[in-house]
mmCIF file of N, CA and C in Angstrom:
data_model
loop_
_atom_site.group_PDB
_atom_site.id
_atom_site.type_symbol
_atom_site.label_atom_id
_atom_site.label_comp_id
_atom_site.label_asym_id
_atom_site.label_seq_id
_atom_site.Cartn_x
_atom_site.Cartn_y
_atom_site.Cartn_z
ATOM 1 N N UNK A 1 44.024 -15.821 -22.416
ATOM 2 C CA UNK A 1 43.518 -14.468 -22.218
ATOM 3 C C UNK A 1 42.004 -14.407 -22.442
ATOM 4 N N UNK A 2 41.452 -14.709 -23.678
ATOM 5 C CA UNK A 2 40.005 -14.878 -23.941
ATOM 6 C C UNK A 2 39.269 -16.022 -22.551
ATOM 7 N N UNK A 3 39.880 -16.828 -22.264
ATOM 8 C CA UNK A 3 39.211 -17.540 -21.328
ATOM 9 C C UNK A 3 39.048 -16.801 -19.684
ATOM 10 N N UNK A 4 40.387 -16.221 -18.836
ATOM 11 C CA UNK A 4 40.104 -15.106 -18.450
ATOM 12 C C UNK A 4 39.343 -14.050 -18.604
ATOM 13 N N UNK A 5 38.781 -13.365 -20.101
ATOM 14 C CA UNK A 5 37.740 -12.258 -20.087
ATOM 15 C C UNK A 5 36.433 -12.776 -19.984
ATOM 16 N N UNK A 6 36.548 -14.467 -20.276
ATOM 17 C CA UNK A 6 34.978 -14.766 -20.329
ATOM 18 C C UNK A 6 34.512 -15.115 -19.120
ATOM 19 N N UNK A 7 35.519 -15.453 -18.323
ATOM 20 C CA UNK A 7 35.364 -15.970 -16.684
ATOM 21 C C UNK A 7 35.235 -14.454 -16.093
ATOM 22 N N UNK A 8 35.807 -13.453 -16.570
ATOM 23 C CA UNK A 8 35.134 -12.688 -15.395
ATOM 24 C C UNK A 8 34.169 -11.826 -15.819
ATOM 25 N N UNK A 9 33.716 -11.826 -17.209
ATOM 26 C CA UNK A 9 32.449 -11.762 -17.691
ATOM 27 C C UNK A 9 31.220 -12.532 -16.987
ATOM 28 N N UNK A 10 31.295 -13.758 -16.889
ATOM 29 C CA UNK A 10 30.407 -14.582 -16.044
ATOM 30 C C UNK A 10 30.371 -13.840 -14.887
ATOM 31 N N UNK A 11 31.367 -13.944 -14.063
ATOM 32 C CA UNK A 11 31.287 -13.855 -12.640
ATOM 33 C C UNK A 11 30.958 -12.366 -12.537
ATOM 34 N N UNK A 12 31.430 -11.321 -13.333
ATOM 35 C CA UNK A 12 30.483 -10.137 -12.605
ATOM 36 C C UNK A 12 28.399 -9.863 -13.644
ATOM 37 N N UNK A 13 28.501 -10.416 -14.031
ATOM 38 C CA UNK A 13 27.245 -11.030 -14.615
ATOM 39 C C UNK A 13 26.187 -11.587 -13.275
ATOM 40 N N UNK A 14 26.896 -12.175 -12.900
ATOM 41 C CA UNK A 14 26.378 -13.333 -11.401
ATOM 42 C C UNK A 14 26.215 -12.627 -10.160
ATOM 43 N N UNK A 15 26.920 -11.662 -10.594
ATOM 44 C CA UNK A 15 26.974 -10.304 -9.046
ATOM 45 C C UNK A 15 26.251 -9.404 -9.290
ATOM 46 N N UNK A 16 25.596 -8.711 -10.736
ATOM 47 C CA UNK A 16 25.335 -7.502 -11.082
ATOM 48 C C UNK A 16 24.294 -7.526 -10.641
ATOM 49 N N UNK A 17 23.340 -6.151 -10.130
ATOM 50 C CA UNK A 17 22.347 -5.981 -9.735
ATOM 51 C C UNK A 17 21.292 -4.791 -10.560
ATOM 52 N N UNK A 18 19.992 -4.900 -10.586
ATOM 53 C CA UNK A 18 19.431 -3.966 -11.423
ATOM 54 C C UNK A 18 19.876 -2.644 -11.207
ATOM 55 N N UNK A 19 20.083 -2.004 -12.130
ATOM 56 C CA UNK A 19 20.493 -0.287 -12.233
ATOM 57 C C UNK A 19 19.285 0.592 -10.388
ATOM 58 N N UNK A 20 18.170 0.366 -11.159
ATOM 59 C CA UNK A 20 17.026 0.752 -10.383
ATOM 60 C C UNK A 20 16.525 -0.061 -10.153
ATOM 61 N N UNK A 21 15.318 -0.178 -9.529
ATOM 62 C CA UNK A 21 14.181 -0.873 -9.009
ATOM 63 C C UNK A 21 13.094 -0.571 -9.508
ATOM 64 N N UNK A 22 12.101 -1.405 -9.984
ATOM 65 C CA UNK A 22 10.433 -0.720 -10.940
ATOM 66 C C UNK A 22 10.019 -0.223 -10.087
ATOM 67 N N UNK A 23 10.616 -0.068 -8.730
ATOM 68 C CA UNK A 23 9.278 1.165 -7.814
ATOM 69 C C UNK A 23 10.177 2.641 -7.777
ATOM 70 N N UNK A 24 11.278 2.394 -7.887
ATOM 71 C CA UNK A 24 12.119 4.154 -8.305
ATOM 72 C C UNK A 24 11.957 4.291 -9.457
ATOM 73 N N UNK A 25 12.046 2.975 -10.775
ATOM 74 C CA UNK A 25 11.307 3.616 -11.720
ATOM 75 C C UNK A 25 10.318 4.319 -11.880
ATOM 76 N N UNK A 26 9.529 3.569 -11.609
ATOM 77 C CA UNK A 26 8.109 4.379 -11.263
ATOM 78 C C UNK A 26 7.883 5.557 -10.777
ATOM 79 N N UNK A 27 8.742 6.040 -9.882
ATOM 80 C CA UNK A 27 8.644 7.038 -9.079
ATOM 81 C C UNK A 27 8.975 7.843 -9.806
ATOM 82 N N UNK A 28 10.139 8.044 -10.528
ATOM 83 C CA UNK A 28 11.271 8.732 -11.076
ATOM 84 C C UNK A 28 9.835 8.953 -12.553
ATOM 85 N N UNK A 29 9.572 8.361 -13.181
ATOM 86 C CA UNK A 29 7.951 8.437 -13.994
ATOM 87 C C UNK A 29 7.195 9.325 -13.614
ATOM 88 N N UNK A 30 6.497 8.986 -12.476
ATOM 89 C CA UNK A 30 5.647 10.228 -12.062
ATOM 90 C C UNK A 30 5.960 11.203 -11.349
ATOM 91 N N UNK A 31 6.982 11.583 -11.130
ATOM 92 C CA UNK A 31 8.015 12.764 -10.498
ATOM 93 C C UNK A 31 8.493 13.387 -12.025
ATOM 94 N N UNK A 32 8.310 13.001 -13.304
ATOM 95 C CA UNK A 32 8.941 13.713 -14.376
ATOM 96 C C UNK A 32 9.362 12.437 -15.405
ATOM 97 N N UNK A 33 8.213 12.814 -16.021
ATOM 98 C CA UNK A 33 7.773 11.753 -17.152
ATOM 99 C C UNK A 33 8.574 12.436 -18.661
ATOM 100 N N UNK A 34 7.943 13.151 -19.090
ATOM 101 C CA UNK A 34 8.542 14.002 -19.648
ATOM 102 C C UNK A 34 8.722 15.577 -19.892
ATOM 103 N N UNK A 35 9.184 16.007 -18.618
ATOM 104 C CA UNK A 35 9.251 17.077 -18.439
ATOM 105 C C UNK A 35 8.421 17.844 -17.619
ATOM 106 N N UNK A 36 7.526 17.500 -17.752
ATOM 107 C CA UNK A 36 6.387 17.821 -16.403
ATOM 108 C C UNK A 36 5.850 16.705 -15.839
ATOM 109 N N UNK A 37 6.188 17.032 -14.409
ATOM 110 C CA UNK A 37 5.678 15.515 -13.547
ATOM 111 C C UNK A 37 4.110 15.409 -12.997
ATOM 112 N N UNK A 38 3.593 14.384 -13.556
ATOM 113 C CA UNK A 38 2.338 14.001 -12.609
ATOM 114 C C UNK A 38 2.211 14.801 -11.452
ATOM 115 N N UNK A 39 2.797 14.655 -10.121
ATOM 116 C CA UNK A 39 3.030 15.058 -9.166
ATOM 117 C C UNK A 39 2.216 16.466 -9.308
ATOM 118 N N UNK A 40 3.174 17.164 -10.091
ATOM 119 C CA UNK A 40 2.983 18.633 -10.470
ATOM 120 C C UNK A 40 1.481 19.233 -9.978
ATOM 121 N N UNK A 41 0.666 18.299 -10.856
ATOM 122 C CA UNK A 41 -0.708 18.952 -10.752
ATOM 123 C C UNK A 41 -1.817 17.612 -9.875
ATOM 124 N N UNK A 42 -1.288 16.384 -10.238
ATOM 125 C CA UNK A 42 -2.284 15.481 -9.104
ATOM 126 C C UNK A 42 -1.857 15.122 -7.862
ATOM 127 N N UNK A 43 -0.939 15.745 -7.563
ATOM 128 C CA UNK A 43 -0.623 15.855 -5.718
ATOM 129 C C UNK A 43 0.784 14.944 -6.075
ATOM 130 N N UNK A 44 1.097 14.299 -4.427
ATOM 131 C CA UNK A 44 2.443 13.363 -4.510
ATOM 132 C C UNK A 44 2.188 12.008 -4.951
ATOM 133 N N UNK A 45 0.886 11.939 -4.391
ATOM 134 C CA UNK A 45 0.258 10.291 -4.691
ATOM 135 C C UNK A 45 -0.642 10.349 -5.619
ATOM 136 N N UNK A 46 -0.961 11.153 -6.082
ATOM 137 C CA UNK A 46 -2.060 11.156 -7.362
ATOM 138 C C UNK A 46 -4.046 10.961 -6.595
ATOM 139 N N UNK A 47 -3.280 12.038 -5.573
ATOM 140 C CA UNK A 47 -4.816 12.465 -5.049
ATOM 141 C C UNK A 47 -5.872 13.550 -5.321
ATOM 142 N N UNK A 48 -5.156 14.277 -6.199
ATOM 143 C CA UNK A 48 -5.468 15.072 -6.197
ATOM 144 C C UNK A 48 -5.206 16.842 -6.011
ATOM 145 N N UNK A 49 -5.998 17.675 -6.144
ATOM 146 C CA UNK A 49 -5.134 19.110 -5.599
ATOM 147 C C UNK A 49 -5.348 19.945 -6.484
ATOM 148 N N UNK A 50 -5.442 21.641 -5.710
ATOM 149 C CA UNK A 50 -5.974 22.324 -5.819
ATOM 150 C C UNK A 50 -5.049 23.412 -7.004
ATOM 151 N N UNK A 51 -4.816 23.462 -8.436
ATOM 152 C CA UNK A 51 -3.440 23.703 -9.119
ATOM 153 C C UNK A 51 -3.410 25.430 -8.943
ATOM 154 N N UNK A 52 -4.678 25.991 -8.894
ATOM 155 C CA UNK A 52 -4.999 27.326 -9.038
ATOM 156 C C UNK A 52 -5.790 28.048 -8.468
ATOM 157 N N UNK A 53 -5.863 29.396 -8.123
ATOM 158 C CA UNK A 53 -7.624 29.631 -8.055
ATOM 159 C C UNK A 53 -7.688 31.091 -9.579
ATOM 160 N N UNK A 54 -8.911 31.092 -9.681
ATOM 161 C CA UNK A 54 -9.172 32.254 -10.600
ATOM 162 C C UNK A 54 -10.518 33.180 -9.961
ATOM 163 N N UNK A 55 -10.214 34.024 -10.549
ATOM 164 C CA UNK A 55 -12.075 35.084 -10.230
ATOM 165 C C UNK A 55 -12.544 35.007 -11.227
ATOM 166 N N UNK A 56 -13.861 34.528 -11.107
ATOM 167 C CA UNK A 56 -15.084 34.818 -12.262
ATOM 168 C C UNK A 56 -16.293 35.012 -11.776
ATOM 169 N N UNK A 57 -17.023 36.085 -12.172
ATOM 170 C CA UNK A 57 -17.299 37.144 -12.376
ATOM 171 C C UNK A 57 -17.293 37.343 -10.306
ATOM 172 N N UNK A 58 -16.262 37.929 -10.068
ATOM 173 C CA UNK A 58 -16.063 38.282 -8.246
ATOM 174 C C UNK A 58 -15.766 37.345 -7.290
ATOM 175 N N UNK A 59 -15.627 35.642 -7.973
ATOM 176 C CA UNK A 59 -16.173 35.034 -7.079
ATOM 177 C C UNK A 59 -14.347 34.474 -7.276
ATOM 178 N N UNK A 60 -13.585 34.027 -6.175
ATOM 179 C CA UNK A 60 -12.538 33.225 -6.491
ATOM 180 C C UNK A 60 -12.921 31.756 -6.356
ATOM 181 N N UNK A 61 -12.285 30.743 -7.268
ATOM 182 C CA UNK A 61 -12.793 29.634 -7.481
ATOM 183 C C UNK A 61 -11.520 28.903 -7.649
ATOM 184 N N UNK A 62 -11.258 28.008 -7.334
ATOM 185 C CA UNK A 62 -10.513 27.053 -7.363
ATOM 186 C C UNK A 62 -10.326 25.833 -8.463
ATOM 187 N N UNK A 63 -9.257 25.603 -9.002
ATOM 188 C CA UNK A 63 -9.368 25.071 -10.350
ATOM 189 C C UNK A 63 -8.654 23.963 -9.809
ATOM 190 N N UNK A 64 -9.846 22.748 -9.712
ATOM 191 C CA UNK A 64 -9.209 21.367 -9.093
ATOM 192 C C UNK A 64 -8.772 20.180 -10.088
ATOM 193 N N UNK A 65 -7.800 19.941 -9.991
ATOM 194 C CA UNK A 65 -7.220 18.688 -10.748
ATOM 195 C C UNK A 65 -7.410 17.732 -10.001
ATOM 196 N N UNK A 66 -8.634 16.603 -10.341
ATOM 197 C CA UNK A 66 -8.967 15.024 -9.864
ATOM 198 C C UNK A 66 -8.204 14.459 -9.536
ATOM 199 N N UNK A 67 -8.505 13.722 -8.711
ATOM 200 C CA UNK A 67 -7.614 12.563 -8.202
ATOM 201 C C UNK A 67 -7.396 11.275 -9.005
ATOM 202 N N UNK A 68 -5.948 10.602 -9.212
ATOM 203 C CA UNK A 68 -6.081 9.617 -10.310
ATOM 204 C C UNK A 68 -5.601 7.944 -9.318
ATOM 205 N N UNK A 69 -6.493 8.460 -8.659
ATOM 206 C CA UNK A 69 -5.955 6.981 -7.559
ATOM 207 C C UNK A 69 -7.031 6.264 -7.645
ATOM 208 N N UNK A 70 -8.311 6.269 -8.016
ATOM 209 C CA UNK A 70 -9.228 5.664 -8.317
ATOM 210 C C UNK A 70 -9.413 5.081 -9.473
ATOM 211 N N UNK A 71 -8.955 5.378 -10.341
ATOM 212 C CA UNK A 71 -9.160 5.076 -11.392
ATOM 213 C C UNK A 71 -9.160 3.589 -11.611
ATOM 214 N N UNK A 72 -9.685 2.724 -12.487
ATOM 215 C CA UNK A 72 -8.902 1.142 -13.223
ATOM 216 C C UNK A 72 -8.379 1.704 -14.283
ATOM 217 N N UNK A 73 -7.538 0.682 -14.056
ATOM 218 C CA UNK A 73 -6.649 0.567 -15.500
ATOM 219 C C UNK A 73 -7.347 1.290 -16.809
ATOM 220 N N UNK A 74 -7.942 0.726 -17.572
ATOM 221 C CA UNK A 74 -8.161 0.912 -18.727
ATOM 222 C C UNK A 74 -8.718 2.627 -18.397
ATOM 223 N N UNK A 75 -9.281 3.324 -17.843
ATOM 224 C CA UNK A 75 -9.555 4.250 -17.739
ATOM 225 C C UNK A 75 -8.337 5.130 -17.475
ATOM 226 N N UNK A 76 -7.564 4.394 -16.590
ATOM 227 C CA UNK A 76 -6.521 5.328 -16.378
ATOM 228 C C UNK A 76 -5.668 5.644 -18.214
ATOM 229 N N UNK A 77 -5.158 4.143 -18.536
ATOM 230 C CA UNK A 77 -4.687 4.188 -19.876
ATOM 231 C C UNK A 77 -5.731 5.519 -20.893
ATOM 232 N N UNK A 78 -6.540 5.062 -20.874
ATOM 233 C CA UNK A 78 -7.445 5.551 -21.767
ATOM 234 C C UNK A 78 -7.173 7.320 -21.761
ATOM 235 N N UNK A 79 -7.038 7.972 -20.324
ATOM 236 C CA UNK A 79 -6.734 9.415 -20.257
ATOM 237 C C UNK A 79 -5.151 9.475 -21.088
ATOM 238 N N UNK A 80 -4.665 9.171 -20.547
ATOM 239 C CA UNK A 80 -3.266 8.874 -21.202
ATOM 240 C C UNK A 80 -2.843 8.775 -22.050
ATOM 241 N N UNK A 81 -3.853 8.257 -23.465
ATOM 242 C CA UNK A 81 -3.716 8.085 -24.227
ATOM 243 C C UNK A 81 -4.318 9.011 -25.624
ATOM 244 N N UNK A 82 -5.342 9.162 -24.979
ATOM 245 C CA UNK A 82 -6.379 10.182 -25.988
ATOM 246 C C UNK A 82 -5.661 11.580 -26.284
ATOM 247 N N UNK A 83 -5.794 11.747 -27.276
ATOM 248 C CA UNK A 83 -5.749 13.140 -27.721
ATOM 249 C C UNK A 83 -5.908 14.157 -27.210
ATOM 250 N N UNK A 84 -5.327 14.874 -26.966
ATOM 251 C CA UNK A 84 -5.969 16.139 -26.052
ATOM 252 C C UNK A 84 -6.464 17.312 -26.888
ATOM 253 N N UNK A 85 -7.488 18.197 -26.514
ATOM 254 C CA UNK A 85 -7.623 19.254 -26.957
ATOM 255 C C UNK A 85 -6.448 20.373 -26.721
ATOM 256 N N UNK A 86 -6.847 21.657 -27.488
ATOM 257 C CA UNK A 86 -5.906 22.956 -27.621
ATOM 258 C C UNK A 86 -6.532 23.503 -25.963
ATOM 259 N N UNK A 87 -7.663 23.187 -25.720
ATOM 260 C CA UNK A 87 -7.891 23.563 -24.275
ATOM 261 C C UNK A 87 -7.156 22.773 -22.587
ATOM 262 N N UNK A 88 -6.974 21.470 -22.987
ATOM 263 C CA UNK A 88 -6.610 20.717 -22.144
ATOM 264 C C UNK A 88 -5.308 21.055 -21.320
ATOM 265 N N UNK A 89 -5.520 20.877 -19.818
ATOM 266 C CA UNK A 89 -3.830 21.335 -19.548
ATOM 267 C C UNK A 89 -3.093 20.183 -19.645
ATOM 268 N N UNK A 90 -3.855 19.046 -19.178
ATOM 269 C CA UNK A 90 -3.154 17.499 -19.720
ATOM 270 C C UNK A 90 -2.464 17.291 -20.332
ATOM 271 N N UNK A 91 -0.783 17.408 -20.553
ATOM 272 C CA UNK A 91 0.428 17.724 -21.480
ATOM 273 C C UNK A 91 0.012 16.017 -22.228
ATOM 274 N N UNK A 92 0.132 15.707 -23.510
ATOM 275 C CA UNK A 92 0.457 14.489 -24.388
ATOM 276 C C UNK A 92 1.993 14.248 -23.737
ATOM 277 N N UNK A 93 2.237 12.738 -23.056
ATOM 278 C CA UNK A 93 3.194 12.119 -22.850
ATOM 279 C C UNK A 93 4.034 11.167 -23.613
ATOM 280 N N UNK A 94 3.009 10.352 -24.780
ATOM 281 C CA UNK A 94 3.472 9.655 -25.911
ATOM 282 C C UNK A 94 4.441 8.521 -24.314
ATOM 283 N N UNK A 95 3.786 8.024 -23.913
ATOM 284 C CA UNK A 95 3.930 6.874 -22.721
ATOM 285 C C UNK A 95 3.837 5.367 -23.618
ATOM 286 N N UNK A 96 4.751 4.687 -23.257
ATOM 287 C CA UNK A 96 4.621 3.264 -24.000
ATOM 288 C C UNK A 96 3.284 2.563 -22.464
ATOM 289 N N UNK A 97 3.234 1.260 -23.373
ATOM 290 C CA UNK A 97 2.240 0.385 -22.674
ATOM 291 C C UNK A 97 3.533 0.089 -20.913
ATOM 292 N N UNK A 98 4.426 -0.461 -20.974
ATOM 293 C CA UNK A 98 4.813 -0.597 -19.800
ATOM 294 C C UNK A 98 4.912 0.481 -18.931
ATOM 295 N N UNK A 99 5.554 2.013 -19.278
ATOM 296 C CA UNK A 99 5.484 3.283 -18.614
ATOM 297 C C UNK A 99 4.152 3.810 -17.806
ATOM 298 N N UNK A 100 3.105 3.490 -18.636
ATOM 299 C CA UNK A 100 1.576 3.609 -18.342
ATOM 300 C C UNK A 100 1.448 2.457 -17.125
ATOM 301 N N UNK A 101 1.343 0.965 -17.386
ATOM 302 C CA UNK A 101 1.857 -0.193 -16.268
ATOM 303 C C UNK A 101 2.391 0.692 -15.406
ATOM 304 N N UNK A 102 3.696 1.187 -14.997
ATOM 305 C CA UNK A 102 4.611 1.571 -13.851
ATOM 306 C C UNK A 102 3.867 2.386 -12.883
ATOM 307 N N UNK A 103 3.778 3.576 -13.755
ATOM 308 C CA UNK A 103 2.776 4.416 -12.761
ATOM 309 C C UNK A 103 1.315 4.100 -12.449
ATOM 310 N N UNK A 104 0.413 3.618 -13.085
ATOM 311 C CA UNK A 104 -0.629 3.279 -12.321
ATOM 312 C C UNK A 104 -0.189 1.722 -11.238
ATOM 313 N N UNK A 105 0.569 0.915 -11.904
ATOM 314 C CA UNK A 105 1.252 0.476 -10.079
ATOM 315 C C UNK A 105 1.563 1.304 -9.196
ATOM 316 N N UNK A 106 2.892 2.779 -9.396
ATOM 317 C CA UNK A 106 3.154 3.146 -8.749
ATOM 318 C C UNK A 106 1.708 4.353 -7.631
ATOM 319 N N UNK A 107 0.973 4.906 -8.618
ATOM 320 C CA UNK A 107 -0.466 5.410 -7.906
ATOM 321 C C UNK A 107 -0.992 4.712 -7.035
ATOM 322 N N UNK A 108 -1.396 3.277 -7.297
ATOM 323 C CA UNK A 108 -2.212 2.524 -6.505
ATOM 324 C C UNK A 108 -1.367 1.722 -5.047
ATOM 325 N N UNK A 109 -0.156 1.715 -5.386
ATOM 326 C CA UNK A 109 0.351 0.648 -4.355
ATOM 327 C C UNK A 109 0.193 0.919 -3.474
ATOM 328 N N UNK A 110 -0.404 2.549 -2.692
ATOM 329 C CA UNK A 110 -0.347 2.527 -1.541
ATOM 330 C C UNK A 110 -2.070 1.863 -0.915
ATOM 331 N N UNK A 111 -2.794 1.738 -2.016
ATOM 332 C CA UNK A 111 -4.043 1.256 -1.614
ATOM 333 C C UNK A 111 -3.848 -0.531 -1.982
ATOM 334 N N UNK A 112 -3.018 -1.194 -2.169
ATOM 335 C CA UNK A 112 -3.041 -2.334 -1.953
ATOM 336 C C UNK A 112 -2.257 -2.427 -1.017
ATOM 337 N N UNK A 113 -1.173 -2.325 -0.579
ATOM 338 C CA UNK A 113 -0.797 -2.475 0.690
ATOM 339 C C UNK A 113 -0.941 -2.158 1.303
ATOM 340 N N UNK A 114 -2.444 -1.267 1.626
ATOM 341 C CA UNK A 114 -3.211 -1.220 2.692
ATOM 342 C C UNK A 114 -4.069 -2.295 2.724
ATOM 343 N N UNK A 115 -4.685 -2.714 1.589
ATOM 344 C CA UNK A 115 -5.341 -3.899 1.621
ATOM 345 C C UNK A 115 -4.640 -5.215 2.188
ATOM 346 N N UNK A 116 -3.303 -5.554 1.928
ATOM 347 C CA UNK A 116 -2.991 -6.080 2.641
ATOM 348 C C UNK A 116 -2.900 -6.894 3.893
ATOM 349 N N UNK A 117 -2.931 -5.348 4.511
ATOM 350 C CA UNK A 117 -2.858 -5.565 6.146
ATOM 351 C C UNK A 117 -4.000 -6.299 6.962
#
């Protein structure tokens, strides 16, 4: 009996396939990280976009959230990581080092596989 559970322990071991993929991870990350998604306010690809407009003093103005597709790494980490002010709309994510990895792969990949080509 034990030799039977360990044989088909092996064999579906040998078949199993990852749950997800690190690029739906990823996705599934910046679509709703924790609770509010990237997406939300830096577009679908992290280009950017326009979250609001306001009037001050008559004038309507547009309250633009940057684009985070440019960024390098360490800069990108670095937003990500810092402290935010009581002013900031930048929600604190408390992101591990690989989560941070995922999505700035997942931001950039569409500019390396353009490079690619």
């Amino acid at each position: 009996m034990k030799f039977l559970l360990i044989i088909s322990f092996v064999i579906s071991c040998l078949f199993a396939e990852d749950f997800i993929t690190m690029k739906e991870y990823a996705k599934m990350l910046y679509e709703n990280p924790r609770g509010i998604g990237c997406k939300n306010c830096h577009g679908e690809r992290g280009e950017g976009k326009i979250l609001a407009y306001y009037t001050n003093k008559g004038i309507k103005t547009p309250y633009l959230i940057p684009s985070i597709q440019g960024l390098n790494f360490e800069d990108f980490k670095k937003s990500l990581m810092q402290i935010k002010s009581v002013k900031s709309i930048m929600p604190n994510y408390s992101l591990t080092d690989n989560e941070i990895i995922a999505l700035y792969n997942y931001i950039n990949q569409d500019k390396e596989q353009k490079n690619e080509k």
